[in-house]
CSV table of C-alpha atoms in Angstrom, one decimal:
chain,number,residue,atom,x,y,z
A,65,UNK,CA,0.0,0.0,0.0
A,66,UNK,CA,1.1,3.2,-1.0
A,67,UNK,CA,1.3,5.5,2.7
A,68,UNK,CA,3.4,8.9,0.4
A,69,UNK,CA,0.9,11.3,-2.0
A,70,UNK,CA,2.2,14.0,-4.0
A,71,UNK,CA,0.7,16.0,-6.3
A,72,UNK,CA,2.8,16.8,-10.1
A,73,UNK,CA,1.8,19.4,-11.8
A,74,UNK,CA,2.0,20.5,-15.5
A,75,UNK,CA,1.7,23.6,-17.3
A,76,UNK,CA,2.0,23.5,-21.1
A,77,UNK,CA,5.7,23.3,-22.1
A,78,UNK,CA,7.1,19.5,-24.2
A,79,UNK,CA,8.3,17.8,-21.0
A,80,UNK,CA,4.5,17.1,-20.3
A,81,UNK,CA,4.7,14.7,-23.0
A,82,UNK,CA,6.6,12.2,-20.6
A,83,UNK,CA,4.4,12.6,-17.7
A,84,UNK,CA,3.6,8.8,-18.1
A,85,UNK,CA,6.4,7.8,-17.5
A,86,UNK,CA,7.2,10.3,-14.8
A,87,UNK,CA,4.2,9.1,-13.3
A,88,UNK,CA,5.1,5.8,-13.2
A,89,UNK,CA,8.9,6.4,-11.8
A,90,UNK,CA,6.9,7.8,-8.8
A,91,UNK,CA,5.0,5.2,-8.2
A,92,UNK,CA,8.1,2.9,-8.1
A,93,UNK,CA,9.5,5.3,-5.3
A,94,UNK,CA,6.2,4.6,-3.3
A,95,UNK,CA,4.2,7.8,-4.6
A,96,UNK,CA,0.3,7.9,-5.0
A,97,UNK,CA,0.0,10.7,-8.2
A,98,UNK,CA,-2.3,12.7,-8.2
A,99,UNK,CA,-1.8,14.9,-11.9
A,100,UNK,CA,-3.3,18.5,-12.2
A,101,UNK,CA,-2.5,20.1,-15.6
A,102,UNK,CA,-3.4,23.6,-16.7
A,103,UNK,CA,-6.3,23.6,-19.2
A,104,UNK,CA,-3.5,24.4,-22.2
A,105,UNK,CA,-1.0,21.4,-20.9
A,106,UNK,CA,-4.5,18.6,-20.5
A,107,UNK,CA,-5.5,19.8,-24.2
A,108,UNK,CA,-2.4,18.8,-25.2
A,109,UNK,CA,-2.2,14.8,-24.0
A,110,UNK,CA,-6.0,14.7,-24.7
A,111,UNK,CA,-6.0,11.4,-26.1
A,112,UNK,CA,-4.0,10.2,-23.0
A,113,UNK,CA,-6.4,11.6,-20.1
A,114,UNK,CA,-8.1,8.3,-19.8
A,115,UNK,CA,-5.2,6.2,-19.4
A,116,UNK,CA,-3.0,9.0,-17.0
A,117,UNK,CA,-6.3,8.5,-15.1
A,118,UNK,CA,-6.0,4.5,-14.8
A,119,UNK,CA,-2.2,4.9,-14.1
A,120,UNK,CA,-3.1,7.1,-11.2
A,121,UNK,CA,-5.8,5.6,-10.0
A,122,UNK,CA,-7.3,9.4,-9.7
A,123,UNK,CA,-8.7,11.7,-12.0
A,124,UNK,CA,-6.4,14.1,-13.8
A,125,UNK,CA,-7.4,17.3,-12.5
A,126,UNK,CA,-7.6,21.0,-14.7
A,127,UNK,CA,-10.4,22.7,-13.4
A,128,UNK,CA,-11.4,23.5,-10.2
A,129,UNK,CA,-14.1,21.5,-8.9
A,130,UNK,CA,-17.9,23.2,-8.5
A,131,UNK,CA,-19.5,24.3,-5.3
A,132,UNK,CA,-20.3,21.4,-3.0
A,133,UNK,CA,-18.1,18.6,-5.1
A,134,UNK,CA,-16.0,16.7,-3.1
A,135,UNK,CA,-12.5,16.9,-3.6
A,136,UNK,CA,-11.0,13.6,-5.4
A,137,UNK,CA,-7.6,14.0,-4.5
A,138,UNK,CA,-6.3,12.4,-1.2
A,139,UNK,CA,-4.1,15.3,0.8
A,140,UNK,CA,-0.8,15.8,0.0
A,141,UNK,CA,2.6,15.3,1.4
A,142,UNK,CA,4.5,16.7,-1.2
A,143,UNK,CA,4.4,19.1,-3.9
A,144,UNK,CA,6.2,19.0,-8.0
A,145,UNK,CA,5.1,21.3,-10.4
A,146,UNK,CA,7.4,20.7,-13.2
A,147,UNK,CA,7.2,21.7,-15.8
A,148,UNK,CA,6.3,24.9,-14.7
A,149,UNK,CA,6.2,27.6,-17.7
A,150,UNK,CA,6.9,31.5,-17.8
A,151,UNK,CA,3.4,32.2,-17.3
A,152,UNK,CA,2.4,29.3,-14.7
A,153,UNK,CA,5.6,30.6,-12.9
A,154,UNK,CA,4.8,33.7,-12.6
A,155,UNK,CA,0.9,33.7,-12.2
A,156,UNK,CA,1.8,31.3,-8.9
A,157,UNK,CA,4.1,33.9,-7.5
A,158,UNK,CA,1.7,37.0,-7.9
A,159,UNK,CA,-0.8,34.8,-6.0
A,160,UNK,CA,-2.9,34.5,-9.2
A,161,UNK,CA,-5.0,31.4,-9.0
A,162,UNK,CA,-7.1,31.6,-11.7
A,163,UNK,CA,-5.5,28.0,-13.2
A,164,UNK,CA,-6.6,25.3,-11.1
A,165,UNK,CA,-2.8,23.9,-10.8
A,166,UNK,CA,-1.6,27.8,-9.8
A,167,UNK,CA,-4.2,27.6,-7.1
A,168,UNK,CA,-3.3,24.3,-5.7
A,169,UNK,CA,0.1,25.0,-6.0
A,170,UNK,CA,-0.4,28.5,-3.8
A,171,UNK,CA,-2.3,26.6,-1.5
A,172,UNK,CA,0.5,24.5,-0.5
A,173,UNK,CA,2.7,26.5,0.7
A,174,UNK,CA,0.4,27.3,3.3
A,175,UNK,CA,0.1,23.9,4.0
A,176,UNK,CA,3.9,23.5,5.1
A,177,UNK,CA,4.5,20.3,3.0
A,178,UNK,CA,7.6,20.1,0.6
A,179,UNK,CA,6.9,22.2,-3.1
A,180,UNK,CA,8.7,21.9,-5.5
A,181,UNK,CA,9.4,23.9,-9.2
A,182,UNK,CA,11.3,23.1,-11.5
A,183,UNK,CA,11.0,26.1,-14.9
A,184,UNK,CA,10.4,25.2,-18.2
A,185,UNK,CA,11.2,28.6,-20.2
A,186,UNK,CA,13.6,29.7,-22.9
A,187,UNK,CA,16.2,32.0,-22.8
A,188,UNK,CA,14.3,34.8,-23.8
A,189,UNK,CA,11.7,34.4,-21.6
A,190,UNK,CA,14.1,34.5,-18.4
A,191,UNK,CA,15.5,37.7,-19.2
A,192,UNK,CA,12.1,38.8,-18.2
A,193,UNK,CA,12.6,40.7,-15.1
A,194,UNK,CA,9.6,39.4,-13.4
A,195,UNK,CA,11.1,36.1,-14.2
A,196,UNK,CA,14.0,36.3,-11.5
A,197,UNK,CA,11.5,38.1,-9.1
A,198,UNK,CA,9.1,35.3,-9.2
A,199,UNK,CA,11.4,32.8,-8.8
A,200,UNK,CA,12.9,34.9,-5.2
A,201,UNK,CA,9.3,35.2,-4.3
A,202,UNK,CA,8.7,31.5,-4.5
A,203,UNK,CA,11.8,30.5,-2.6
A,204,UNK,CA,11.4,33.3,-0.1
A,205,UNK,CA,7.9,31.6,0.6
A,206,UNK,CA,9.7,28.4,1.1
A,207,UNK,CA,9.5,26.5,-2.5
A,208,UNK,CA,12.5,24.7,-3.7
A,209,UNK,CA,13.1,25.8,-7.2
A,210,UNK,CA,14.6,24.0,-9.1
A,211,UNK,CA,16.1,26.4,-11.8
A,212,UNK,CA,20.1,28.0,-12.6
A,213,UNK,CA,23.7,26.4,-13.1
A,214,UNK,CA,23.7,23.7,-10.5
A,215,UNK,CA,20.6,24.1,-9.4
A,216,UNK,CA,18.1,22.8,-12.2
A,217,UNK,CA,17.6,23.5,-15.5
A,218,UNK,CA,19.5,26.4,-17.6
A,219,UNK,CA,17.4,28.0,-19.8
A,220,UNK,CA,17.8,27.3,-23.7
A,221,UNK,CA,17.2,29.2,-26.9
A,222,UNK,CA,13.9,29.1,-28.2
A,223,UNK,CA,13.4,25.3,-29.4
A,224,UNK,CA,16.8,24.4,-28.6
A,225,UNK,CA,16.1,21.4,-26.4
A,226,UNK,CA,13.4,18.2,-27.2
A,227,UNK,CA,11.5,17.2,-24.1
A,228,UNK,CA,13.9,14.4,-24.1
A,229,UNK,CA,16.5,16.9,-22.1
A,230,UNK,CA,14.3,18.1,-20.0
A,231,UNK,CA,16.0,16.6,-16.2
A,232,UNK,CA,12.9,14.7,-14.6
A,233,UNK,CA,15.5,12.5,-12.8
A,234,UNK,CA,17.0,15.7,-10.8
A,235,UNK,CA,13.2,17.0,-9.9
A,236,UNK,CA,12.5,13.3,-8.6
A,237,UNK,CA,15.3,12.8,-6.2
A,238,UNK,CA,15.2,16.4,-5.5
A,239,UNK,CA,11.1,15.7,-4.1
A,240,UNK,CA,13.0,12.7,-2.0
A,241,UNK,CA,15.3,15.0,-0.5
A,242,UNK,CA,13.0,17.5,-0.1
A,243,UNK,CA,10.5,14.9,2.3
A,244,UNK,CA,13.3,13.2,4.0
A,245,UNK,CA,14.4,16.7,5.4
């Protein structure tokens, strides 16, 4: 029986194409998954919803539920949202919730489990000033971000990387250190 649950999040960037299989590496660690994508990312693996669902044993979640529907989701002991774009970045640190994975993501920091980022943007995109400040804002607020030389991911040019290059491996042992702490 699985006794860890952590919710991985999406936003729309290529990595999400592998989630399958990130899903799966997590449940060999002893992970129940629970998947939110944002409403860009779950268009994108539409065909796969079903199945993500099966593998999970939950249902993939992009939408907040209605007024008086019980939540599906089990609570969480940890926190990934990887890959997390520009815009989901950035929309989570301004405490802008209006994407069901930005809201559940905000919520858990006040919830004083481990979260985790780990960016998914080009080059261009984090020269953005409000790029840098998001990223201090999240890790002021306690989030381990994933992101700079040694640290995660460097950004690339536009289109420079496939998904294939994307480190998954780095965010998962970095959830493991981040719950063993």
């Amino acid at each position: 029986m699985t006794s860890r649950t952590i919710y991985l999040l999406c936003s729309a960037a290529p990595p999400v194409f592998d989630v399958a299989a990130v899903v799966e590496s997590l449940q060999a660690g002893g992970w129940d998954v629970c998947l939110g994508l944002t409403p860009t990312a779950a268009s994108w693996v539409q065909e796969s919803l079903s199945g993500l669902a099966t593998l999970t044993g939950h249902p993939v979640r992009s939408r907040y539920e209605r007024p008086g529907e019980a939540d599906a989701w089990p609570g969480a002991d940890a926190l990934l949202f990887a890959p997390a774009t520009f815009n989901s970045l950035n929309s989570w640190a301004l405490g802008l919730t209006s994407s069901y994975v930005t809201g559940v993501a905000a919520e858990a920091i006040g919830r004083r489990i481990p979260v985790l980022a780990m960016p998914c943007v080009n080059a261009g995109l984090a020269r953005h000033p409000q790029f840098e400040r998001s990223i201090e804002v999240l890790r002021s607020a306690g989030v381990t971000v994933l992101h700079g030389a040694g640290a995660g991911p460097v950004p690339d040019q536009h289109g420079e990387r496939a998904p294939e290059g994307y480190p998954w491996r780095l965010a998962l042992d970095a959830v493991e250190a981040a719950v063993r702490a």
